[in-house]
Short mmCIF file of C-alpha atoms in Angstrom, two decimals:
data_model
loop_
_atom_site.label_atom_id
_atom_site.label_comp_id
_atom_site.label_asym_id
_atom_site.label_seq_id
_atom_site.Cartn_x
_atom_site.Cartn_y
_atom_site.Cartn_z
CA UNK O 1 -37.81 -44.11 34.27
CA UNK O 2 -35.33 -41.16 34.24
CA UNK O 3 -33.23 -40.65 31.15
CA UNK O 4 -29.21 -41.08 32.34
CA UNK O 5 -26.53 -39.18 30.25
CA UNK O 6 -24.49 -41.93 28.59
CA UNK O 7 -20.60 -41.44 30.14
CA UNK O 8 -19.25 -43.29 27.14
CA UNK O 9 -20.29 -40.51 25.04
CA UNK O 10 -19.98 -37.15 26.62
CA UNK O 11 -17.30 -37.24 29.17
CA UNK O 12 -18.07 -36.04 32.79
CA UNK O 13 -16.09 -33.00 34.33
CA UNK O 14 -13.81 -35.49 36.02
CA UNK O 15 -12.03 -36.40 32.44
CA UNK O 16 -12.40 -32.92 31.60
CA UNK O 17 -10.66 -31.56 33.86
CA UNK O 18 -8.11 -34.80 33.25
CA UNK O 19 -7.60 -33.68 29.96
CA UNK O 20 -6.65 -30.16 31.06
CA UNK O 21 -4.21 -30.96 33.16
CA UNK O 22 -2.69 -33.84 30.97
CA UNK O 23 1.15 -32.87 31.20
CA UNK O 24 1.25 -30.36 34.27
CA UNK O 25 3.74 -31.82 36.50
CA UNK O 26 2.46 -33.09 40.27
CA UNK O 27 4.62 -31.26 42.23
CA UNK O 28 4.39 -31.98 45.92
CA UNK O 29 5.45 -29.59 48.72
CA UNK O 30 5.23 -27.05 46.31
CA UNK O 31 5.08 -23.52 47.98
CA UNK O 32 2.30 -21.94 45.91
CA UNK O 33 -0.22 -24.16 46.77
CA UNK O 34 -2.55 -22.20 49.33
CA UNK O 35 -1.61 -18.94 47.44
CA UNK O 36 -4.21 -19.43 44.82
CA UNK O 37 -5.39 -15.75 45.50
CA UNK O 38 -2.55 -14.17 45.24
CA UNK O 39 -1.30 -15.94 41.91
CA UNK O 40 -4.77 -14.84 40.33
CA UNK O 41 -4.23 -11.39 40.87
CA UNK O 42 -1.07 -12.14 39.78
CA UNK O 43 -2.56 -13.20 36.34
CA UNK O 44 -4.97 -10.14 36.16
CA UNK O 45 -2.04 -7.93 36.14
CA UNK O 46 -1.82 -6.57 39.74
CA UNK O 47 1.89 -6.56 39.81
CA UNK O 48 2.27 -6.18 43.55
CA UNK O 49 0.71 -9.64 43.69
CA UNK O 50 3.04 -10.70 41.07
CA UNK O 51 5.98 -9.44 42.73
CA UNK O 52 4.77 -11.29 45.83
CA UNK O 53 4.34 -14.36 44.17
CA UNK O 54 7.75 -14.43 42.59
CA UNK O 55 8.63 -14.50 46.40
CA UNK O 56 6.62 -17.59 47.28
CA UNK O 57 8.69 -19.17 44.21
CA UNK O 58 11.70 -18.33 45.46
CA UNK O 59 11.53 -20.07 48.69
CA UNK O 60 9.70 -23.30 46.71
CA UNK O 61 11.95 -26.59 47.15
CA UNK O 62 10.23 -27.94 43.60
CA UNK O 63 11.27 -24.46 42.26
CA UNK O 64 13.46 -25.81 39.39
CA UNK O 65 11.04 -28.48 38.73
CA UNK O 66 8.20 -26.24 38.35
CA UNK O 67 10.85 -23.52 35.64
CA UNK O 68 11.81 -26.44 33.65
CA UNK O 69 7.97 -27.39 32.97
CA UNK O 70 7.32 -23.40 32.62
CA UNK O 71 9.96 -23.54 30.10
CA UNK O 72 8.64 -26.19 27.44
CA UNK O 73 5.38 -24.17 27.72
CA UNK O 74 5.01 -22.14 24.78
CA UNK O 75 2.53 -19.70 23.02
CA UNK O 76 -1.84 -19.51 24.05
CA UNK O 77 -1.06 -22.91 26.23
CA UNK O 78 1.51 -20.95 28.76
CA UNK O 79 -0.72 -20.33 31.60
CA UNK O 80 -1.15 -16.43 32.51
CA UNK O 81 0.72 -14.67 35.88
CA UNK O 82 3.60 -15.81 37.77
CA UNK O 83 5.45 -19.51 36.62
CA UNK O 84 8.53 -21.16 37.57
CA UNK O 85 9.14 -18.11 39.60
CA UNK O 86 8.97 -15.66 36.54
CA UNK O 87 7.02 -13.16 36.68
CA UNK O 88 5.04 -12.05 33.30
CA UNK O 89 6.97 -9.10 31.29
CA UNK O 90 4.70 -6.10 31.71
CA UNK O 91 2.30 -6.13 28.57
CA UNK O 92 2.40 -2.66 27.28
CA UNK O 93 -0.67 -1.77 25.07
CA UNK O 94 0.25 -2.58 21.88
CA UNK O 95 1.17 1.01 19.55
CA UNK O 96 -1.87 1.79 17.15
CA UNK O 97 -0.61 1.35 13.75
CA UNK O 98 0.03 4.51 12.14
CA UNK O 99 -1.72 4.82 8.63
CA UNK O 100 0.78 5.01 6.07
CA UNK O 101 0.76 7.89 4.21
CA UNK O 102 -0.66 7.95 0.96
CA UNK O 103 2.39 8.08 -1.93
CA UNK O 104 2.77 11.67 -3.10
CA UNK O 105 1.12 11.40 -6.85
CA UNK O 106 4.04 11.77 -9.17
CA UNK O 107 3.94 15.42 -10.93
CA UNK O 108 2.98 14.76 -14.69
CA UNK O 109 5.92 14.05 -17.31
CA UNK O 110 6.18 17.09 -19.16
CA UNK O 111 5.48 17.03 -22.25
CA UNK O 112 8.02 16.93 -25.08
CA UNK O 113 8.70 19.71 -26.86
CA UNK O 114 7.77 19.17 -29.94
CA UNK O 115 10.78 18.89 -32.96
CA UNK O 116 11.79 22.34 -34.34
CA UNK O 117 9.81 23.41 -37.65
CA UNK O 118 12.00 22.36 -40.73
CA UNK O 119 14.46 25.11 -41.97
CA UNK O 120 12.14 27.38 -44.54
CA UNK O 121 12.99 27.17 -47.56
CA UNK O 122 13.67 30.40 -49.22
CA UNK O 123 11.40 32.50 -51.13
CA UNK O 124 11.82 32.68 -54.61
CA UNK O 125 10.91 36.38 -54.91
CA UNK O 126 9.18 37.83 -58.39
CA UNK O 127 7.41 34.16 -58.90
CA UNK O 128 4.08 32.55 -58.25
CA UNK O 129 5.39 30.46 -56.02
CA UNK O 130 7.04 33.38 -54.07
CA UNK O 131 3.48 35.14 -53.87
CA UNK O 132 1.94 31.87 -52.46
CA UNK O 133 4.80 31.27 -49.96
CA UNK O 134 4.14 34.49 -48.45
CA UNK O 135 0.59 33.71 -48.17
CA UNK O 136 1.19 30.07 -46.54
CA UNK O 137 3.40 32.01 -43.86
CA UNK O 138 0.93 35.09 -42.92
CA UNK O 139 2.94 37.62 -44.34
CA UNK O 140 2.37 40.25 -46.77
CA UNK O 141 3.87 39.55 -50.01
CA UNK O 142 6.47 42.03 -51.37
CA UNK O 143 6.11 44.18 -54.49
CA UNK O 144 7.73 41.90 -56.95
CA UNK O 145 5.99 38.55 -55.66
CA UNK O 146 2.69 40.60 -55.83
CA UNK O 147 3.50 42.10 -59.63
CA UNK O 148 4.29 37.59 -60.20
CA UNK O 149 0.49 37.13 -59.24
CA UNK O 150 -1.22 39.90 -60.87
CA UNK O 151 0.94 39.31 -64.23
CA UNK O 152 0.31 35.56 -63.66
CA UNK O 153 -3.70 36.06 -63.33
CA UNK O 154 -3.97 38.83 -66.20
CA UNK O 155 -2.42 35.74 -68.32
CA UNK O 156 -5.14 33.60 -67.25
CA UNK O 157 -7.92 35.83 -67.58
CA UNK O 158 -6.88 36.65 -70.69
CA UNK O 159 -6.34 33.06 -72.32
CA UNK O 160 -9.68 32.34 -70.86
CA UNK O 161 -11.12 35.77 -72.67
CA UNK O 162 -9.82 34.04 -75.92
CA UNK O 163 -11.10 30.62 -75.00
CA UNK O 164 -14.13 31.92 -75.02
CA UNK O 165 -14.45 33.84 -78.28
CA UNK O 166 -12.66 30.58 -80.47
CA UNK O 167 -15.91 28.80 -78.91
CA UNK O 168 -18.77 31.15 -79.75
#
């Protein structure tokens, strides 16, 4: 015994094809038929061929039969080459995408300047405190805020002096 396909469940190339050409028009006395070579080079982009078979359309009797089908036919499903006596708009390549270019990086924020230094306060001259404010602002002290230190340090050296002999 020989195995047999079963039709019911893989359909033959008869239905195929059936299903294919479910909702292409039967148009009889059409003038394409018998140009099939012609409308394939038609397809592959030979535009003489094209140009030729836009003829053949233009003599068809089914011709406005045949661009009122081509006209409901949109998108992948629209067969390639000549239809309905229209020929196919010339597909240019499509342009190569230009990169964008990369955004410019931003130059940094400066940086704020910082607030201005408080007004100094002025220097009590002949004092301590003068002596010391001169120091704090790298600056040489002047004669009477250098006599302030010296006095102020021969009064500490001295009550120390005296601490010292009260204790021994």
């Amino acid at each position: 015994m020989t195995a047999r396909r079963d039709a019911t469940r893989t359909p033959g190339w008869v239905e195929l094809l059936a299903e294919i050409l479910a909702g292409t028009p039967k148009l009889p006395g059409a003038a394409c038929r018998g140009h099939v070579e012609q409308f394939d080079r038609a397809a592959d982009g030979d535009r003489d061929a094209a140009q030729q078979a836009v003829e053949v359309c233009r003599r068809c009797p089914v011709l406005t039969e045949c661009r009122a089908w081509a006209d409901h036919i949109r998108g992948r499903k629209r067969p390639a080459g000549v239809l309905g006596g229209q020929a196919p708009r010339a597909q240019a390549p499509k342009p190569v995408a230009k990169p964008k270019p990369k955004p410019k990086p931003k130059p940094p924020r400066p940086k704020p300047k910082p607030p201005p230094p408080p007004p100094r306060q002025p220097i009590r001259h002949g004092t301590r405190a003068g002596w010391a404010a001169h120091r704090r602002r790298d600056e040489p002290a002047c004669v009477s805020c250098l006599a302030a230190n010296a006095e102020y340090h021969h009064r500490r050296r001295g009550n120390r002096a005296t601490t010292k002999r009260r204790n021994a």
